[in-house]
Coordinates of C-alpha atoms in Angstrom, one line a residue:
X1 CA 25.0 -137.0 311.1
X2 CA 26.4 -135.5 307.8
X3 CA 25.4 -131.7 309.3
X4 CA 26.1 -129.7 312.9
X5 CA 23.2 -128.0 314.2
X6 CA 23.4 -124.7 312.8
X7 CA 23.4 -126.2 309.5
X8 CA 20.4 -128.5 310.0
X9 CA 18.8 -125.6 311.2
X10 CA 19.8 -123.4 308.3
X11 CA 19.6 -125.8 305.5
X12 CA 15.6 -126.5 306.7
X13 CA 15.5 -122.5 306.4
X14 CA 16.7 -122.5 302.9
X15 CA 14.1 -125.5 302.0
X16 CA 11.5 -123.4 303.3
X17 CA 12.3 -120.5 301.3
X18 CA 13.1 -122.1 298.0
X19 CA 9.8 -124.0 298.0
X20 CA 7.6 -121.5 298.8
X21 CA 7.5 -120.8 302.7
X22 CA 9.3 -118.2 303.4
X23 CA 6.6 -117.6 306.4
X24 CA 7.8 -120.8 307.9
X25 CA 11.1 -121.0 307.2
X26 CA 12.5 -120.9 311.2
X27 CA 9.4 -123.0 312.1
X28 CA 11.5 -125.7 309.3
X29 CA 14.7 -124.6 311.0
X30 CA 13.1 -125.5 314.4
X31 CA 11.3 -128.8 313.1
X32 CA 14.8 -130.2 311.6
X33 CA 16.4 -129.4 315.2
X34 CA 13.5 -131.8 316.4
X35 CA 14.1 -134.3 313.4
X36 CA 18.0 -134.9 313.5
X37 CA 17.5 -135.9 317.3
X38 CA 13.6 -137.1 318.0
X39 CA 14.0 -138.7 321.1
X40 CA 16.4 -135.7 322.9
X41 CA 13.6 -132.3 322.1
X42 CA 13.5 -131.9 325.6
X43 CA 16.5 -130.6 325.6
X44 CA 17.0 -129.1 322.1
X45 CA 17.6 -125.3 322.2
X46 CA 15.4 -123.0 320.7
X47 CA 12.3 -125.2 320.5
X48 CA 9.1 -123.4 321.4
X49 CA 7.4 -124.0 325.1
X50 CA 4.0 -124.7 322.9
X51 CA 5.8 -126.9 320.5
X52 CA 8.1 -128.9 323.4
X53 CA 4.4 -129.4 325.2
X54 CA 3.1 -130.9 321.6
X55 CA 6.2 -133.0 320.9
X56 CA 6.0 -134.3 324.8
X57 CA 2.2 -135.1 324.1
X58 CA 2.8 -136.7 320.6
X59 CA 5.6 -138.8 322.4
X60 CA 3.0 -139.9 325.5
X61 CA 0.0 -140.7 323.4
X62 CA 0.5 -142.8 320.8
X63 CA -2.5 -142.9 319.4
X64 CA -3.4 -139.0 319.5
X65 CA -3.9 -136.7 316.0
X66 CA -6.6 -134.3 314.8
X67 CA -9.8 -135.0 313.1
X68 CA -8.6 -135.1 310.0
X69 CA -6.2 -137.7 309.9
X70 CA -8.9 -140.6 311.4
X71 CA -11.3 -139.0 308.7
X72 CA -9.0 -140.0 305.8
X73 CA -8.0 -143.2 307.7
X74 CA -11.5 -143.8 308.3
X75 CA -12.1 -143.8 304.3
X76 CA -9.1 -145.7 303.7
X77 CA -10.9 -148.4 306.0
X78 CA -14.0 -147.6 303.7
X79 CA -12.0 -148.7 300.6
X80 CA -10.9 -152.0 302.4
X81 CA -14.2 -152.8 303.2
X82 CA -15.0 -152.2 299.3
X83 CA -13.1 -155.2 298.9
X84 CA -14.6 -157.9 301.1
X85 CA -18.1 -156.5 300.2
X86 CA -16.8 -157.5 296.9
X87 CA -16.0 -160.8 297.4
X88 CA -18.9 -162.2 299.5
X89 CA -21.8 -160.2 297.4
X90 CA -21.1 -163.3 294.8
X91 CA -20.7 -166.2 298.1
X92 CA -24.7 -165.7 298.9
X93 CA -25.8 -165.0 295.0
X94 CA -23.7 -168.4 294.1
X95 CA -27.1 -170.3 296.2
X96 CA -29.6 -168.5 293.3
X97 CA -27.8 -167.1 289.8
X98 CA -27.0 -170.1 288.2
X99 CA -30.4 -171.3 287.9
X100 CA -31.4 -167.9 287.3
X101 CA -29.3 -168.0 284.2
X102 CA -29.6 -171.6 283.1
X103 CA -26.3 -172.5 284.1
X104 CA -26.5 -174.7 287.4
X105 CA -25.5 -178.0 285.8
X106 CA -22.5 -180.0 285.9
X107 CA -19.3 -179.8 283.5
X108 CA -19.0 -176.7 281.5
X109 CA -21.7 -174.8 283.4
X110 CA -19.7 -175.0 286.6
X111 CA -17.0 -173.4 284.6
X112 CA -19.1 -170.5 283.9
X113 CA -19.7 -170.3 287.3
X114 CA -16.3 -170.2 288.6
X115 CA -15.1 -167.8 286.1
X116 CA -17.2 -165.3 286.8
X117 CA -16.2 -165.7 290.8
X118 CA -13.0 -165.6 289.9
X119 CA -12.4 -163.1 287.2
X120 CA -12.6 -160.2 289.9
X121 CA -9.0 -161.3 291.0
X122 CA -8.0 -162.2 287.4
X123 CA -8.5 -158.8 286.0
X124 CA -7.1 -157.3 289.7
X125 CA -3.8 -158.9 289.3
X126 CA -3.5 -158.5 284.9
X127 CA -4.9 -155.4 284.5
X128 CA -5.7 -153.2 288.1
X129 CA -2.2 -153.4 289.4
X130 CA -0.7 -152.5 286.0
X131 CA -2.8 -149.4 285.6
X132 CA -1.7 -148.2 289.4
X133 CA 1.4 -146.3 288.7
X134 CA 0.1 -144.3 285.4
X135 CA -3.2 -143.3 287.3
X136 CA -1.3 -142.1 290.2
X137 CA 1.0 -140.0 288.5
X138 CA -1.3 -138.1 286.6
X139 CA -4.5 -138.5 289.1
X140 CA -3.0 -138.1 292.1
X141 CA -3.8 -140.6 295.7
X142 CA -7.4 -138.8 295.7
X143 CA -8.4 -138.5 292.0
X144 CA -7.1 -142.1 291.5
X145 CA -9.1 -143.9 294.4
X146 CA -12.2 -141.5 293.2
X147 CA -11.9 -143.2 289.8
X148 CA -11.7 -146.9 291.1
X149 CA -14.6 -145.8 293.5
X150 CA -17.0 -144.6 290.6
X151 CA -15.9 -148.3 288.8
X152 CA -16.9 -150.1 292.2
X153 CA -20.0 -148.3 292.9
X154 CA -21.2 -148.5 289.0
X155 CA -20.1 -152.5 288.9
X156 CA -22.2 -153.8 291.6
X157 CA -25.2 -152.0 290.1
X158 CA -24.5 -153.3 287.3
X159 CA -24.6 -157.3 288.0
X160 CA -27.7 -156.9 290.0
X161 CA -29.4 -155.4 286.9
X162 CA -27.9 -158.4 284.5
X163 CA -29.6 -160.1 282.1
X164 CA -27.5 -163.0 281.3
X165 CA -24.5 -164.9 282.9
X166 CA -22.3 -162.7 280.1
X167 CA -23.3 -159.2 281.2
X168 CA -22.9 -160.6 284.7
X169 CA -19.2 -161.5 283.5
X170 CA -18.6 -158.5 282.0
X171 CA -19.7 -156.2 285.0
X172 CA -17.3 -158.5 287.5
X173 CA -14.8 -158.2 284.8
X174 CA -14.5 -154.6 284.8
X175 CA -14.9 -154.9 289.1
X176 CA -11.7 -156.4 289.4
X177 CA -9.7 -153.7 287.7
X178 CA -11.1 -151.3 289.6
X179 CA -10.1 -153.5 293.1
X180 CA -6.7 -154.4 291.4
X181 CA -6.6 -150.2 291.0
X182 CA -8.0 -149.1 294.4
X183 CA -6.3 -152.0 296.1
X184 CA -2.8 -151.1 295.8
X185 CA -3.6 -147.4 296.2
X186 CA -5.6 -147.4 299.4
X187 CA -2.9 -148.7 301.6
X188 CA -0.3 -146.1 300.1
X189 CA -2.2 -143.0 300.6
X190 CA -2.6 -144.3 304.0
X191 CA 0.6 -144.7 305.0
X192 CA 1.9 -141.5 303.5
X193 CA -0.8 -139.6 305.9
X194 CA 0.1 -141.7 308.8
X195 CA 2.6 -140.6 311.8
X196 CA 5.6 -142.7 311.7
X197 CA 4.6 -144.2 315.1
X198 CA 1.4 -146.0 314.5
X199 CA 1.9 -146.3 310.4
X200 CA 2.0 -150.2 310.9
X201 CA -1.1 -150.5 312.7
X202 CA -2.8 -147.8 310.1
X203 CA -1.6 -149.9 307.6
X204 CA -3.3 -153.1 309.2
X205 CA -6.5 -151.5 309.0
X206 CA -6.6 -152.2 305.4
X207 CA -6.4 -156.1 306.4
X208 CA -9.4 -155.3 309.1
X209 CA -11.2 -153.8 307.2
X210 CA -11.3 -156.2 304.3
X211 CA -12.3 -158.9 306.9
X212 CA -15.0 -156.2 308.3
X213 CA -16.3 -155.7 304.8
X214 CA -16.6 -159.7 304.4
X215 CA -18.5 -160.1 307.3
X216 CA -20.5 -156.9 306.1
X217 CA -21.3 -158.4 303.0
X218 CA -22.4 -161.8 304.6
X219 CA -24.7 -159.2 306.6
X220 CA -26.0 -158.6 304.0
X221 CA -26.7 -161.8 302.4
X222 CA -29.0 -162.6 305.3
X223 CA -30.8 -159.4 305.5
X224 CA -32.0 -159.8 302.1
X225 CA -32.1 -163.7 302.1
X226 CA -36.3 -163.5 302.0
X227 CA -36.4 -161.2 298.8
X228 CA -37.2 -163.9 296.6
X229 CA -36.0 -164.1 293.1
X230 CA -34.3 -161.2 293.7
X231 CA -32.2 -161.5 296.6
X232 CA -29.4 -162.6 294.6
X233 CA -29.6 -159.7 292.5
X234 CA -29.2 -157.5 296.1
X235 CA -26.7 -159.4 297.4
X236 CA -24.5 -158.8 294.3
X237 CA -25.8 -154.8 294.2
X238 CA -25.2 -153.9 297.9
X239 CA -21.3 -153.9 297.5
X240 CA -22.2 -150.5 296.0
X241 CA -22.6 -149.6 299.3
X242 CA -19.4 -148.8 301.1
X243 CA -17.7 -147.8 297.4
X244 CA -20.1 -144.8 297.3
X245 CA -19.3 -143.7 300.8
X246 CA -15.9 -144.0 299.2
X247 CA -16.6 -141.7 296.4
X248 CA -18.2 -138.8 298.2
X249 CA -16.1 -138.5 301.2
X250 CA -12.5 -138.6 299.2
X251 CA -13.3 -135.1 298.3
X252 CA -12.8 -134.1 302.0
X253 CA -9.3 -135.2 302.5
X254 CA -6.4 -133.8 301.5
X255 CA -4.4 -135.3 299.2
X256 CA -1.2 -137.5 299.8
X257 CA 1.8 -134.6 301.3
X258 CA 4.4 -137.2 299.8
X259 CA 2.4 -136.7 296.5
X260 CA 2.6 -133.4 296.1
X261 CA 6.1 -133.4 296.9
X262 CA 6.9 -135.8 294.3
X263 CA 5.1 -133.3 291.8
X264 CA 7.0 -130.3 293.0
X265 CA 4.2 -128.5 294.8
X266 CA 5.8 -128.3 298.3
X267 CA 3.8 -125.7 300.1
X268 CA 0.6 -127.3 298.7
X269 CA 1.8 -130.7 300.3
X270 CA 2.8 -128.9 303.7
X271 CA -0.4 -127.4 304.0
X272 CA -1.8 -131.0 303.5
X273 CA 0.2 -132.0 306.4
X274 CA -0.7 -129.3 308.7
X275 CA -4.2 -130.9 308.3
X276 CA -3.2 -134.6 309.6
X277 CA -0.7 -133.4 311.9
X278 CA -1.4 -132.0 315.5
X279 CA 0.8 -129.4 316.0
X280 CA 2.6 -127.0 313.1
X281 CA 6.1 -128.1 314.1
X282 CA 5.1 -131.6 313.8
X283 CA 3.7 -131.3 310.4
X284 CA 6.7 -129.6 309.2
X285 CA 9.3 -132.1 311.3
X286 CA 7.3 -135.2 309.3
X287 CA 7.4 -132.9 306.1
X288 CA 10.9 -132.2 305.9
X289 CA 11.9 -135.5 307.3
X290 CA 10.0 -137.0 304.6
X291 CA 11.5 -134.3 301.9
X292 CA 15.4 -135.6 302.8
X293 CA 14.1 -139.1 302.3
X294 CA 13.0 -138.4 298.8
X295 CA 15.8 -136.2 297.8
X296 CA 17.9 -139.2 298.5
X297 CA 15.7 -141.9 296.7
X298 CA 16.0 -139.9 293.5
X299 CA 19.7 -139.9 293.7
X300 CA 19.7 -143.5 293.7
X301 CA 16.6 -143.5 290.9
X302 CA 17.4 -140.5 288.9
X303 CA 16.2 -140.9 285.3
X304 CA 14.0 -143.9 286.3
X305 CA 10.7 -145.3 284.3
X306 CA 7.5 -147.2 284.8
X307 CA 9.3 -150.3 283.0
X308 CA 12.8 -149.5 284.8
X309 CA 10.9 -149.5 288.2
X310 CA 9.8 -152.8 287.7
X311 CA 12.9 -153.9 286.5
X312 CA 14.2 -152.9 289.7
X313 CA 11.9 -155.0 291.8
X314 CA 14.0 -158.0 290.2
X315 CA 17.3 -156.4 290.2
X316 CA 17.7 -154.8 292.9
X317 CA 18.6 -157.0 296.1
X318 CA 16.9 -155.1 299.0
X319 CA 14.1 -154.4 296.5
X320 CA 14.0 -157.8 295.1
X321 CA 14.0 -159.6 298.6
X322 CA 11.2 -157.8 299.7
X323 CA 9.3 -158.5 297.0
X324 CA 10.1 -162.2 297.1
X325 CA 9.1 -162.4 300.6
X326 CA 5.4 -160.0 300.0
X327 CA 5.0 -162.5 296.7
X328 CA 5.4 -165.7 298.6
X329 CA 3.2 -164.7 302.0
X330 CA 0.1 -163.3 299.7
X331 CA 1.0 -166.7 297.3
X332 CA 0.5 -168.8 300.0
X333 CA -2.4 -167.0 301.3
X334 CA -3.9 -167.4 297.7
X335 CA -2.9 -171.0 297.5
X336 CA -4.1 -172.1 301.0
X337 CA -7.9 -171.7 300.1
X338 CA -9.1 -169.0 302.6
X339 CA -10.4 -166.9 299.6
X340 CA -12.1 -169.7 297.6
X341 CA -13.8 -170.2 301.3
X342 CA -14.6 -166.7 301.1
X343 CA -16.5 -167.0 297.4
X344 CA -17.8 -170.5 298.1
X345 CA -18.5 -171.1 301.5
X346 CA -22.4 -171.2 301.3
X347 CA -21.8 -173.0 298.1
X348 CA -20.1 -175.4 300.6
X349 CA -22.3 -175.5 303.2
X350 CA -25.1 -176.5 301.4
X351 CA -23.8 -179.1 299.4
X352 CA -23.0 -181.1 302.8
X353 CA -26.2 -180.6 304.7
X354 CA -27.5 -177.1 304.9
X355 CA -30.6 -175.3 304.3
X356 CA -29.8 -172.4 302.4
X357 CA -30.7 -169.9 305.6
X358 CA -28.4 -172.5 307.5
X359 CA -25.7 -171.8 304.7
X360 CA -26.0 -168.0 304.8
X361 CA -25.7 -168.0 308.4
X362 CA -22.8 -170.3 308.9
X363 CA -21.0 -167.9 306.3
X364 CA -21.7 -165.1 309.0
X365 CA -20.2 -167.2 311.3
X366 CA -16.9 -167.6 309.3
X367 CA -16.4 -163.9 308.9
X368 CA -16.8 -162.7 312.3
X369 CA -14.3 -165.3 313.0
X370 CA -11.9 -163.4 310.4
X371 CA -12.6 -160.1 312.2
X372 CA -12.0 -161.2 315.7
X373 CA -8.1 -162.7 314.9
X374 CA -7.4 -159.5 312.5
X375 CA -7.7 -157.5 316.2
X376 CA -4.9 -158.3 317.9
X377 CA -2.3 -157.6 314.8
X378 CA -3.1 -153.9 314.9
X379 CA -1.9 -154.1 318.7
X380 CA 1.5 -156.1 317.6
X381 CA 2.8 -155.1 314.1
X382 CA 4.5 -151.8 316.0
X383 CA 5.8 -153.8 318.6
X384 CA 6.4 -157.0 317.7
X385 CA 7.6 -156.0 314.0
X386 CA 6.4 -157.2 311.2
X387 CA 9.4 -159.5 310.0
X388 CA 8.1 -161.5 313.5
X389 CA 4.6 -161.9 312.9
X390 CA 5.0 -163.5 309.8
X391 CA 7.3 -165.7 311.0
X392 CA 4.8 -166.9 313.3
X393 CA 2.4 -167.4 312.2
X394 CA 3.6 -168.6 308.4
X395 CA 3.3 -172.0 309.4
X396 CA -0.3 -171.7 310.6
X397 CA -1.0 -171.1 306.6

């Protein structure tokens, strides 16, 4: 520890001030006390009766915070669910759009067909992730994830209203860079609202959710399996669904407190963490915590760019070994087929046997499945670690 305590204290007072806070400046003195030595605020002098009794609280339930922060969790589960929505609209349609649009032959009609189930990830991973970082900066978490939200509310509309196997295309074309967009958002803005303590399992949501919103969008493949000619048409429109919820309830969070730090508007982000944080001196402990961190990432990034950023996921060694290992566990979850299942599995289950009900059913089936093994990793990433986990169960893929 580079500072005593008066000077952890004072140096929080001088952040307070500089930014903006002069009202809080000894509640940032107090909050740094709490941050240089989290586990011993007991017996920290000059800590608050109300804010020890908060601090004891925080420390005894794990799971406890205000309204507000499970509100914007709760949409961040939304946007995962966007995703698997997504994905299975198409696994139901697969049974009727083809013939629909004359293309349910062999050869280069099958191409068609997998194209356009595919081209949601293609455009995700060559266009939607490369847009991310632009969008953010000048968007924001919230103004970003209410863009990709209008694309994936307007898309799904849009296939069910299609007219030919190309304006189908072009609508699932246009999808996937708004998932590629909102996908590597989502998780971000949750985790820069979450409390240190449960951030892994908040972050786990986003996988529970996207398994939720598969077995959602099955759902809704068998509700509207009797519409006749047009059930495919539904299946592919109600991933508007959860996107829309998406849309109108981002304007109710706050936005990202790391965020508006980045962009120099301090007591703008503080104010943003008084609202996911359950106590004032917890908000500003997490604030200022989280305000040291950055201050020391830009010394080591100072002068940094989009394309030197990148760079740095290649060049740098801690950087570049977390990448490697994040590329290689979602490769192999691409490569081991449990997403082609995903698009295809009423495809599948109908070419060995099945009624089309039987199909659509059996493709429930699968996602609850999905949904009830997602459960126990939001109980173990915190405790078991995440570095664990995989290791485990890495073989089992």
């Amino acid at each position: 520890q580079r500072f005593t305590h008066e000077q952890t204290y004072e140096n929080a007072r001088v952040f307070a001030q500089q930014h903006g806070m002069p009202e809080h400046a000894d509640l940032f003195g107090r909050a740094a006390l709490v941050a240089r030595e989290p586990d011993r605020f007991e017996a920290t002098a000059g800590i608050l009766d109300d804010e020890r009794a908060a601090l004891a609280y925080e420390r005894d339930h794990k799971w406890h915070g205000p309204w507000m922060l499970w509100y914007s969790i709760s949409l961040c589960a939304i946007g995962a669910a966007t995703q698997g929505w997504d994905q299975t609209g198409s696994n139901g349609a697969n049974l009727s759009f083809p013939e629909e649009f004359g293309i349910n032959g062999t050869g280069r009609d099958e191409w068609i067909v997998g194209l356009i189930n595919a081209i949601i990830f293609l455009t995700a991973g060559l266009i939607g992730a490369f847009i991310v970082d632009p969008l953010n900066h000048y968007l924001g978490r919230r103004g970003e994830i209410f863009l990709t939200a209008c694309c994936l509310t307007a898309t799904p509309i849009g296939s069910g209203f299609a007219k030919s196997w190309q304006g189908l295309f072009a609508a699932r074309f246009v999808m996937g860079i708004g998932i590629g967009a909102k996908n590597a958002t989502v998780p971000i803005y949750s985790a820069e609202m979450a409390p240190a303590r449960i951030r892994g399992a908040l972050v786990m949501f986003w996988q529970l959710w996207v398994v939720v919103g598969i077995f959602l969008g099955f759902c809704a493949n068998v509700i509207v399996k009797d519409a006749g000619p047009i059930a495919w048409r539904l299946q592919l429109g109600s991933a508007f669904i959860p996107s829309f919820i998406l849309l109108l309830g981002i304007f109710f969070c706050p936005e990202s407190p790391r965020w508006l730090m980045k962009h120099g508007r301090h007591a703008q982000g503080f104010q943003s963490m008084l609202r996911l944080r359950a106590h004032p001196v917890i908000a500003a402990r997490d604030f200022y915590y989280s305000w040291v961190i950055y201050e020391e990432e830009l010394k080591e990034a100072r002068g940094a760019g989009y394309f030197s950023r990148l760079k740095d996921c290649f060049t740098v060694p801690r950087i570049r070994r977390a990448n490697y290992g994040a590329s290689t566990v979602m490769l192999a979850q691409q490569m081991c087929g449990i997403n082609i299942i995903s698009f295809y599995s009423s495809t599948i289950f109908e070419n060995v046997g099945y009624t089309a009900v039987q199909a659509l059913y059996a493709s429930l089936g699968y996602g609850a499945v999905q949904v009830v093994f997602t459960i126990p990793t939001l109980f173990l990433i915190d405790t078991k670690g995440r570095r664990t986990l995989t290791l485990a169960v890495s073989g089992l893929v």
